[in-house]
Coordinates of C-alpha atoms and ligand atoms in Angstrom, one line a residue:
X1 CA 79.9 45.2 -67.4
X2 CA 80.9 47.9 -65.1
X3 CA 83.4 46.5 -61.9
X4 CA 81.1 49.5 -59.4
X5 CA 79.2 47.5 -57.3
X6 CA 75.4 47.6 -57.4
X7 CA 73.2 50.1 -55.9
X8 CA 70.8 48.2 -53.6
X9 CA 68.0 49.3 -56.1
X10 CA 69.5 47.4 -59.0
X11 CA 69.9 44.3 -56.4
X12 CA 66.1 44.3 -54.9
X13 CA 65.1 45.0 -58.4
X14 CA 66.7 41.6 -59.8
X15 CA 66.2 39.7 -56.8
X16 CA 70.0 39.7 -56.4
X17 CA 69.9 38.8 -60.5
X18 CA 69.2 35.1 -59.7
X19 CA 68.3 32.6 -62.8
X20 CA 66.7 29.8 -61.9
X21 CA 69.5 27.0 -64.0
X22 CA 67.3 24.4 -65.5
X23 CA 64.8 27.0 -67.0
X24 CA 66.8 30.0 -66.9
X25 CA 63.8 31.2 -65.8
X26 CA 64.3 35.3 -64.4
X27 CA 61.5 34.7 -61.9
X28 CA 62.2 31.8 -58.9
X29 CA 59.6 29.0 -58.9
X30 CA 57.2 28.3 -55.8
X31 CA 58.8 25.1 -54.6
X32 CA 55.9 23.8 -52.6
X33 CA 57.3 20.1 -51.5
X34 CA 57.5 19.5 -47.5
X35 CA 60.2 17.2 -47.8
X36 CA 63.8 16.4 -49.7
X37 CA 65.0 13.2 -51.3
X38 CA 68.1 11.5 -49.2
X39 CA 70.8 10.1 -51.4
X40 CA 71.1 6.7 -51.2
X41 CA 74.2 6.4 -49.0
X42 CA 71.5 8.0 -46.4
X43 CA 73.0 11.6 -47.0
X44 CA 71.1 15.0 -48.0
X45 CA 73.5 16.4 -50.3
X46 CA 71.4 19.0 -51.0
X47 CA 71.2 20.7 -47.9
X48 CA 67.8 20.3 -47.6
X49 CA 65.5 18.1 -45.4
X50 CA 62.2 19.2 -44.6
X51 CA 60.2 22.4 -45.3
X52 CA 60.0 23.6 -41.6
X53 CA 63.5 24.4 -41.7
X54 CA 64.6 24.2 -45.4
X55 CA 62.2 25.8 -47.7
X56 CA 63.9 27.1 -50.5
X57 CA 61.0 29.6 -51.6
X58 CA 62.4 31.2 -48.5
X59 CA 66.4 31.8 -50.3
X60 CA 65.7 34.7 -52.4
X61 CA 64.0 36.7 -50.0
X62 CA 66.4 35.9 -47.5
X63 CA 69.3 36.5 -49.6
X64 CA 68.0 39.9 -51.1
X65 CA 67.2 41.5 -47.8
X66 CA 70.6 40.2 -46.2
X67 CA 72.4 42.5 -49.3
X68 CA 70.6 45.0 -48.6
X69 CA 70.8 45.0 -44.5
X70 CA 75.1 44.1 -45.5
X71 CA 74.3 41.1 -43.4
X72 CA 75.6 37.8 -43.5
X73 CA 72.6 35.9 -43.2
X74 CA 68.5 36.2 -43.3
X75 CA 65.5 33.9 -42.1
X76 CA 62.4 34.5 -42.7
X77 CA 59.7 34.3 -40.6
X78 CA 55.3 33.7 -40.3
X79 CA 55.0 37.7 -39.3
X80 CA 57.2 40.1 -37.5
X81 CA 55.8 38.8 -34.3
X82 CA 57.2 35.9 -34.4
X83 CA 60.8 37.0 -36.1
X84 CA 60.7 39.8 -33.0
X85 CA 59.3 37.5 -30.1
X86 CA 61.8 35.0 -31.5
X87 CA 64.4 37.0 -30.5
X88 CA 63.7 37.2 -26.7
X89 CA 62.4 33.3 -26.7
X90 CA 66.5 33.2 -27.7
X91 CA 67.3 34.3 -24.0
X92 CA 67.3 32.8 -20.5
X93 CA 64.7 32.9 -17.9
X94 CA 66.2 35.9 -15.3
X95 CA 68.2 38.0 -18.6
X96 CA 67.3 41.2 -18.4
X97 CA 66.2 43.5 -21.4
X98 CA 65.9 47.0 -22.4
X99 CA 63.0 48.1 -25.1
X100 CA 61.5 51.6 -26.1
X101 CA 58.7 53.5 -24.1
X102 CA 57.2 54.2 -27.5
X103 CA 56.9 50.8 -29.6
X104 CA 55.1 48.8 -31.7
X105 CA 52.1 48.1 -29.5
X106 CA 51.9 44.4 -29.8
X107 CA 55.5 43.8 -29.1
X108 CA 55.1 46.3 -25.9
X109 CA 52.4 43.7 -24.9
X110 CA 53.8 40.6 -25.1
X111 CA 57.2 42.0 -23.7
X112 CA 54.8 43.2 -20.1
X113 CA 53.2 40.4 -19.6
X114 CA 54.0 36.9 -21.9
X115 CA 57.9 37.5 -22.0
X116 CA 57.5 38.3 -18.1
X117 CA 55.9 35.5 -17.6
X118 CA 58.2 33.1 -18.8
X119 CA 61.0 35.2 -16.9
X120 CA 62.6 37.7 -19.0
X121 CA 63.5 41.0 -16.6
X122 CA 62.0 43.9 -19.2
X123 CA 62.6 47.7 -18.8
X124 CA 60.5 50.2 -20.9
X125 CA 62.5 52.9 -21.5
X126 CA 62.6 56.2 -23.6
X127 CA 65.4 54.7 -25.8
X128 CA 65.8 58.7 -27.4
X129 CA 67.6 59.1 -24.3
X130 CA 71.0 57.5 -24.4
X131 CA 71.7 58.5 -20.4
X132 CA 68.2 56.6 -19.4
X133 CA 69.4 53.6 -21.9
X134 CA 72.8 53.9 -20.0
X135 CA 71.8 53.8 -16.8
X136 CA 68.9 51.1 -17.3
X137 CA 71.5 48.5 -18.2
X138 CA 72.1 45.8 -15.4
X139 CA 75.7 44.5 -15.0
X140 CA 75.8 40.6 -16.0
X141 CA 72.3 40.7 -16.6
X142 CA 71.1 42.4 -19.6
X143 CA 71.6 40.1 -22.3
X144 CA 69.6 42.8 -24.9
X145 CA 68.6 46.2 -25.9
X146 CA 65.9 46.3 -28.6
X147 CA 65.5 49.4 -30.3
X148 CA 62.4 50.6 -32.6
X149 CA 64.0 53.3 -35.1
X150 CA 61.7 55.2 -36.4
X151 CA 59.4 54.5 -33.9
X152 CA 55.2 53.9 -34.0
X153 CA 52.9 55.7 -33.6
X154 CA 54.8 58.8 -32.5
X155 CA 58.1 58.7 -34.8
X156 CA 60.7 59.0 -32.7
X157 CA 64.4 58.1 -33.9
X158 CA 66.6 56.5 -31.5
X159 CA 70.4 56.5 -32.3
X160 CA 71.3 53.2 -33.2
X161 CA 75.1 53.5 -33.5
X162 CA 75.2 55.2 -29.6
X163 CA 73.1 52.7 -27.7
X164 CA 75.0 49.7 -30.1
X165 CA 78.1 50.8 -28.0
X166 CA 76.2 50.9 -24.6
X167 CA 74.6 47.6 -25.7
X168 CA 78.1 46.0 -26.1
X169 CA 80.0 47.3 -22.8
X170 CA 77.3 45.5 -21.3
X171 CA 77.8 42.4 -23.4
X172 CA 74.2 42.5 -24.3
X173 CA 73.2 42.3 -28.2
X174 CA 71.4 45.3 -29.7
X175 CA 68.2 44.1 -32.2
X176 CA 66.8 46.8 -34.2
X177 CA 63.3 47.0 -35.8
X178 CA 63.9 48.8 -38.7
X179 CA 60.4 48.3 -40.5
X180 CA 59.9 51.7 -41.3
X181 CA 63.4 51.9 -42.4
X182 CA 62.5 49.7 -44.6
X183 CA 66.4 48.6 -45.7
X184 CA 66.3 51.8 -47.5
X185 CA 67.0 54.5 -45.4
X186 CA 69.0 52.8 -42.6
X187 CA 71.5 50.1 -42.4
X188 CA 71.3 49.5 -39.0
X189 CA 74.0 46.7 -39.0
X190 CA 76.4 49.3 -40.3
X191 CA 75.8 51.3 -37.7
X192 CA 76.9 48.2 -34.7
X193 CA 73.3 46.8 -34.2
X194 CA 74.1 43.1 -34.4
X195 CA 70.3 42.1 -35.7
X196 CA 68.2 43.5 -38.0
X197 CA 63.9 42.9 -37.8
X198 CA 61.4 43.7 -40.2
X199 CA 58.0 43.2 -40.2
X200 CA 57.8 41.9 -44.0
X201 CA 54.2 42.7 -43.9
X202 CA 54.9 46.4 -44.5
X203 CA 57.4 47.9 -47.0
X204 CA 59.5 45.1 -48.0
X205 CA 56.1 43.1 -49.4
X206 CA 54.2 46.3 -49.9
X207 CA 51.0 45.4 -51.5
X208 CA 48.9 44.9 -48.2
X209 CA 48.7 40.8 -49.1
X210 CA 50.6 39.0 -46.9
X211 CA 51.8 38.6 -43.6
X212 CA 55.7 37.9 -42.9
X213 CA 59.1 38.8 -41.0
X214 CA 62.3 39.1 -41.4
X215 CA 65.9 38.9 -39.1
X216 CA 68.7 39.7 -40.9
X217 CA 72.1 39.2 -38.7
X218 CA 75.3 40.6 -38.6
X219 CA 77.4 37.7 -37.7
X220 CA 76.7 33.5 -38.1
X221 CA 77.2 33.2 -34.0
X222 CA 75.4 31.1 -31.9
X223 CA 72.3 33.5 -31.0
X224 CA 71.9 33.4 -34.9
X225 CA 72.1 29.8 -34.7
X226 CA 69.3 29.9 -31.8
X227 CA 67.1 31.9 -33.9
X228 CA 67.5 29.4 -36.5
X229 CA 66.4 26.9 -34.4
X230 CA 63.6 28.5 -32.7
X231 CA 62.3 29.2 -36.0
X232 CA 62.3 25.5 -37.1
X233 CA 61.6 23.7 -34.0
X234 CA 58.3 26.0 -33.4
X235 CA 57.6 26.5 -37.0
X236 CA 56.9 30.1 -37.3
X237 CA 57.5 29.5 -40.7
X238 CA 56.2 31.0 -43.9
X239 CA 53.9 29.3 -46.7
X240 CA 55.5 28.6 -50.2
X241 CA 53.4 31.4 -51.9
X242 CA 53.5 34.2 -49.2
X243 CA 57.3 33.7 -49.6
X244 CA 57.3 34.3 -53.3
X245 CA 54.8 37.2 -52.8
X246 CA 57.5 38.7 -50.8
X247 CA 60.4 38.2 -53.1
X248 CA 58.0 39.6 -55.9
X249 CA 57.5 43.2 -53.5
X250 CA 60.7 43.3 -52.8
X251 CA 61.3 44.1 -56.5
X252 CA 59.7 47.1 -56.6
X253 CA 60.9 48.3 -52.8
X254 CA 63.1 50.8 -53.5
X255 CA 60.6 53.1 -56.2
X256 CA 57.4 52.2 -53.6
X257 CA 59.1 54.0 -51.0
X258 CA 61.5 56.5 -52.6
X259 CA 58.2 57.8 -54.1
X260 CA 56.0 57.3 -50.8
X261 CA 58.5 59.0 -48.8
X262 CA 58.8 61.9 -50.6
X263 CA 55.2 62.5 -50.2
X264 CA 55.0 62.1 -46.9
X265 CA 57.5 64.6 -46.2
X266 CA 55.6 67.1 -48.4
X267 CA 52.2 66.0 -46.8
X268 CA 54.0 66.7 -43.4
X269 CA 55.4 70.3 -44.5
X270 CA 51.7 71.0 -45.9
X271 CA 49.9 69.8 -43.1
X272 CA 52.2 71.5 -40.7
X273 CA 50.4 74.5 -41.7
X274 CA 46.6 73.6 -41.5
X275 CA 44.5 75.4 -39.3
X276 CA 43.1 71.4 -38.5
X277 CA 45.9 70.1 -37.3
X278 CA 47.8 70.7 -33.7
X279 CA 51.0 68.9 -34.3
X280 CA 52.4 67.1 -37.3
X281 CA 55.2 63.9 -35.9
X282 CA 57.4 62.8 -38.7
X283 CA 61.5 62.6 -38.2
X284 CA 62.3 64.5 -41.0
X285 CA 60.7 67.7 -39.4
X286 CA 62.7 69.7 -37.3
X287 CA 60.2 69.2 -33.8
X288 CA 60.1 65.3 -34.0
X289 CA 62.4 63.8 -31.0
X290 CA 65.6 62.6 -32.5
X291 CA 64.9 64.8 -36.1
X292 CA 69.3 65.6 -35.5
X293 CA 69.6 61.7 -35.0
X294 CA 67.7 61.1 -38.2
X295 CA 69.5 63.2 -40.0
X296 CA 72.9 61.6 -39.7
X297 CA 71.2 58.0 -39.4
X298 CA 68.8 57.7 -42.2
X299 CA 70.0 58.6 -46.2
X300 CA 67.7 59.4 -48.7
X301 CA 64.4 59.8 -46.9
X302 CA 62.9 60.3 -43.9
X303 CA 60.3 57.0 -44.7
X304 CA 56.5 57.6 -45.3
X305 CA 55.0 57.2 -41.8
X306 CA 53.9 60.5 -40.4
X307 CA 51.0 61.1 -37.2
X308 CA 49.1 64.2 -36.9
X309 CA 47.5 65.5 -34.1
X310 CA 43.9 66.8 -34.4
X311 CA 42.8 70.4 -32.9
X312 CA 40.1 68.9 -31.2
X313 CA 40.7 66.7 -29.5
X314 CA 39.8 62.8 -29.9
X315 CA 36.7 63.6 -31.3
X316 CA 38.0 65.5 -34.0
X317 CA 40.2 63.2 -34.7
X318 CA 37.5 60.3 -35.1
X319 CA 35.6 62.1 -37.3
X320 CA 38.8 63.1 -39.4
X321 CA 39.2 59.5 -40.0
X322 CA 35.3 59.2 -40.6
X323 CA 35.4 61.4 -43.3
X324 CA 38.2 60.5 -45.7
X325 CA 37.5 59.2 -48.6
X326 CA 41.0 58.4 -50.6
X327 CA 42.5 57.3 -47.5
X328 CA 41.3 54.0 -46.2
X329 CA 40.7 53.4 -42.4
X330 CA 42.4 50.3 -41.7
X331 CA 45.3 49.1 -39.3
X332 CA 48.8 48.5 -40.7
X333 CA 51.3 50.5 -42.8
X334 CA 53.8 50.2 -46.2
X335 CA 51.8 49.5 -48.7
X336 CA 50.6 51.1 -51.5
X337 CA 47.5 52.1 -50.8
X338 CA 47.8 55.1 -48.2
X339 CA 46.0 54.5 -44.3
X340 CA 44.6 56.0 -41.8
X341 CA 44.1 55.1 -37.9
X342 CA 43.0 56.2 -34.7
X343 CA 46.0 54.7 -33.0
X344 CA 44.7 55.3 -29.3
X345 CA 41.6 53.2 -30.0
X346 CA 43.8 50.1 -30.8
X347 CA 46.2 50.7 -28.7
X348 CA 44.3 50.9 -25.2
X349 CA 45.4 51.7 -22.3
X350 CA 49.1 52.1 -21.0
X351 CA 50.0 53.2 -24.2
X352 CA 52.5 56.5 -25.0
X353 CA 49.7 57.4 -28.1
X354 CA 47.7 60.7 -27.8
X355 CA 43.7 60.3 -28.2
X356 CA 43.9 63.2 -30.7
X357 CA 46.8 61.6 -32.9
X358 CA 46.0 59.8 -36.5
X359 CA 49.0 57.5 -37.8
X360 CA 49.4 58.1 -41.6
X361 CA 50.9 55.4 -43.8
X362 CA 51.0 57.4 -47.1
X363 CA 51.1 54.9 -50.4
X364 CA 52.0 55.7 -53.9
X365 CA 48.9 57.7 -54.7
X366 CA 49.6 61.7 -56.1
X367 CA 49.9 63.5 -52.8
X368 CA 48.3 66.1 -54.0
X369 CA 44.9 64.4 -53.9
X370 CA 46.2 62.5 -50.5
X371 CA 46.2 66.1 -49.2
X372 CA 43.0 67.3 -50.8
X373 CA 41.3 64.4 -49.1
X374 CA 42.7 65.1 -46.0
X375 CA 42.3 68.9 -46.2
X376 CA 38.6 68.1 -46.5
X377 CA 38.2 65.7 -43.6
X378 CA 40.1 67.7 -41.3
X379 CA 37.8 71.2 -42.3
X380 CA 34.8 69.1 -41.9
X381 CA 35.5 67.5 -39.0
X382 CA 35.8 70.9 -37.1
X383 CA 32.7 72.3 -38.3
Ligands
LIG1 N1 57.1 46.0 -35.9 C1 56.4 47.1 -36.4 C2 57.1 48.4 -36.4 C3 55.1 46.9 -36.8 O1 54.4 48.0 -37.3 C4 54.5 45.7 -36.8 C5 53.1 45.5 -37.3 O2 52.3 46.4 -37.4 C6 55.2 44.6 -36.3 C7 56.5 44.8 -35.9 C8 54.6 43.2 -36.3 O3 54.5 42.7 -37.6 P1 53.4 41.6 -38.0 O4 52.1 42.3 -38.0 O5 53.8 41.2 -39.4 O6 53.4 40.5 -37.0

């Protein structure tokens, strides 16, 4: 055996090689008991207690992302909601926070009004912009800056590495959602973010048949150890099977996206030119905010979310979406099956999307029929 280090391919691929030892079996076992045995001194031994905070279907996963974030330790989580919302529910009422104009939706939501509520300070803020990040930051009070990298529905790349060093003159943490990263193209930990989130739903699963999340941190401090806690004591917590699920995606992670990738960036360089099609948004073309950024900050790839925007208008664009075939209509992104969604219709109001943009998440199909499909929507749609 070579003494070169593993690609992160070879380690998602193996599972980080692990062999379960009374079996030797190559694939983990589903361990579906709540609760551990104590020793009969009254100790557990074996580190484990009770599924709510021990699982150890959850290890793998945990372990594999971790390697591949260059992380020190992972948790796993009942959907990126809760691994992101867990993040702020880590704070104190009157902190102050910084997130992104343009964001996941949900997480915009609950940031504006829930996390208000319960006395978070939050300022929206285009996050591209390193002098608006800068000068959003509150002395002594902003305890975070939350970053979305690339970011949805309109692709924009923030640079991590820049508003890691505003974060930490501040003494605030920086959390990055790198779900469309996808621990592939970005190591965002590398780069001075000191937490990783992924909505496991997407990429790192892939196969559109579960529902998880993922933190991945750099350092074992005690806003690791809070998120470790929050996670137990309100049981966010992922079933048995949807655990193994995820460690069985994340085998295949790195050829799903390679090859997903490198059809959406064709897709985007074809559609680019269609007489259909106002506007194509994906980081690896020169016009999307932060394309510079992207180059430096993500290797390999530009991931396989891309958003067009429809001559047209709205309607044109709903009828785009009512006429694919190939394509499925239906919310979500990473797997392997390639979508398509108005976004401004789930989105509502307040929202940074465009009524004439469709969000693409392009699977593992041949892009040459993804593009056929398309190419016929978008013609009949104008006619
Ligand atoms: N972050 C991003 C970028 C997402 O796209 C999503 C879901 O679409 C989430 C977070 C939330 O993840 P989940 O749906 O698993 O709660």
């Amino acid at each position: 055996m070579t003494q070169r280090p593993l690609a992160p391919a070879s380690l998602a691929a193996q599972g980080l090689g692990w062999i379960e030892p009374t079996t030797k079996a190559i694939v983990s076992p589903i361990h579906v008991s709540s609760t551990f045995l104590r020793d009969d001194d009254n100790q557990f031994r074996s580190g484990r207690v009770y599924a709510r905070a021990d699982n150890p279907t959850f290890d793998q996963a945990e372990a594999t992302v971790t390697a591949l974030e260059h992380g020190v330790a992972g948790l796993v989580f009942a959907s990126g909601m809760a691994a992101a919302t867990a993040c702020f529910q880590a704070l104190e009422p009157g902190h102050h926070v910084i997130a992104p104009t343009v964001m996941y939706w949900a997480l915009r939501n609950w940031l504006a009004t829930f996390a208000t509520r319960w006395g978070l300070a939050v300022s929206f803020v285009d996050t591209t912009d390193l002098a608006a990040v800068a000068s959003a930051v509150q002395p002594g009070r902003t305890k975070l800056i939350w970053l979305e990298t690339p970011a949805n529905p309109l692709w924009h790349v923030s640079d991590i590495e820049s508003v890691a060093a505003i974060a930490h003159r501040a003494g605030a943490r920086l959390v990055v959602d790198s779900t469309v990263a996808a621990a592939v193209f970005t190591r965002p930990l590398d780069l001075g973010a000191d937490v990783v989130m992924h909505a496991a739903t997407k990429y790192l699963n892939g196969h559109s048949d579960l529902v998880a999340g993922m933190l991945v941190t750099a350092r074992d401090d005690d806003f690791w150890q809070r998120l470790r806690t929050i996670r137990a004591q309100i049981g966010g917590v992922l079933g048995s099977f949807e655990a193994w699920l995820l460690m069985r995606g994340l085998r295949t992670l790195f050829p799903r996206i390679r090859w997903a990738a490198h059809s959406a960036h064709s897709l985007a360089d074809r559609l680019a030119a269609h007489p259909a099609v106002a506007e194509v948004l994906y980081p690896g073309l020169p016009n999307c905010l932060g394309h510079e950024v992207a180059r430096r900050q993500m290797r390999g790839g530009f991931g396989a979310m891309l958003s067009i925007r429809i001559r047209g208008g709205e309607s044109a664009a709903i009828a785009t979406a009512a006429r694919v075939e190939l394509w499925k209509r239906a919310t979500s992104l990473g797997g392997v099956e390639s979508l398509i969604e108005h976004r401004a219709s789930i989105e509502g109001s307040g929202s940074p999307c465009p009524p004439d943009l469709l969000r693409l998440s392009v699977g593992i199909e041949d892009s040459d029929d993804l593009f056929a499909d398309l190419d016929q929507a978008l013609l009949a749609a104008q006619s």
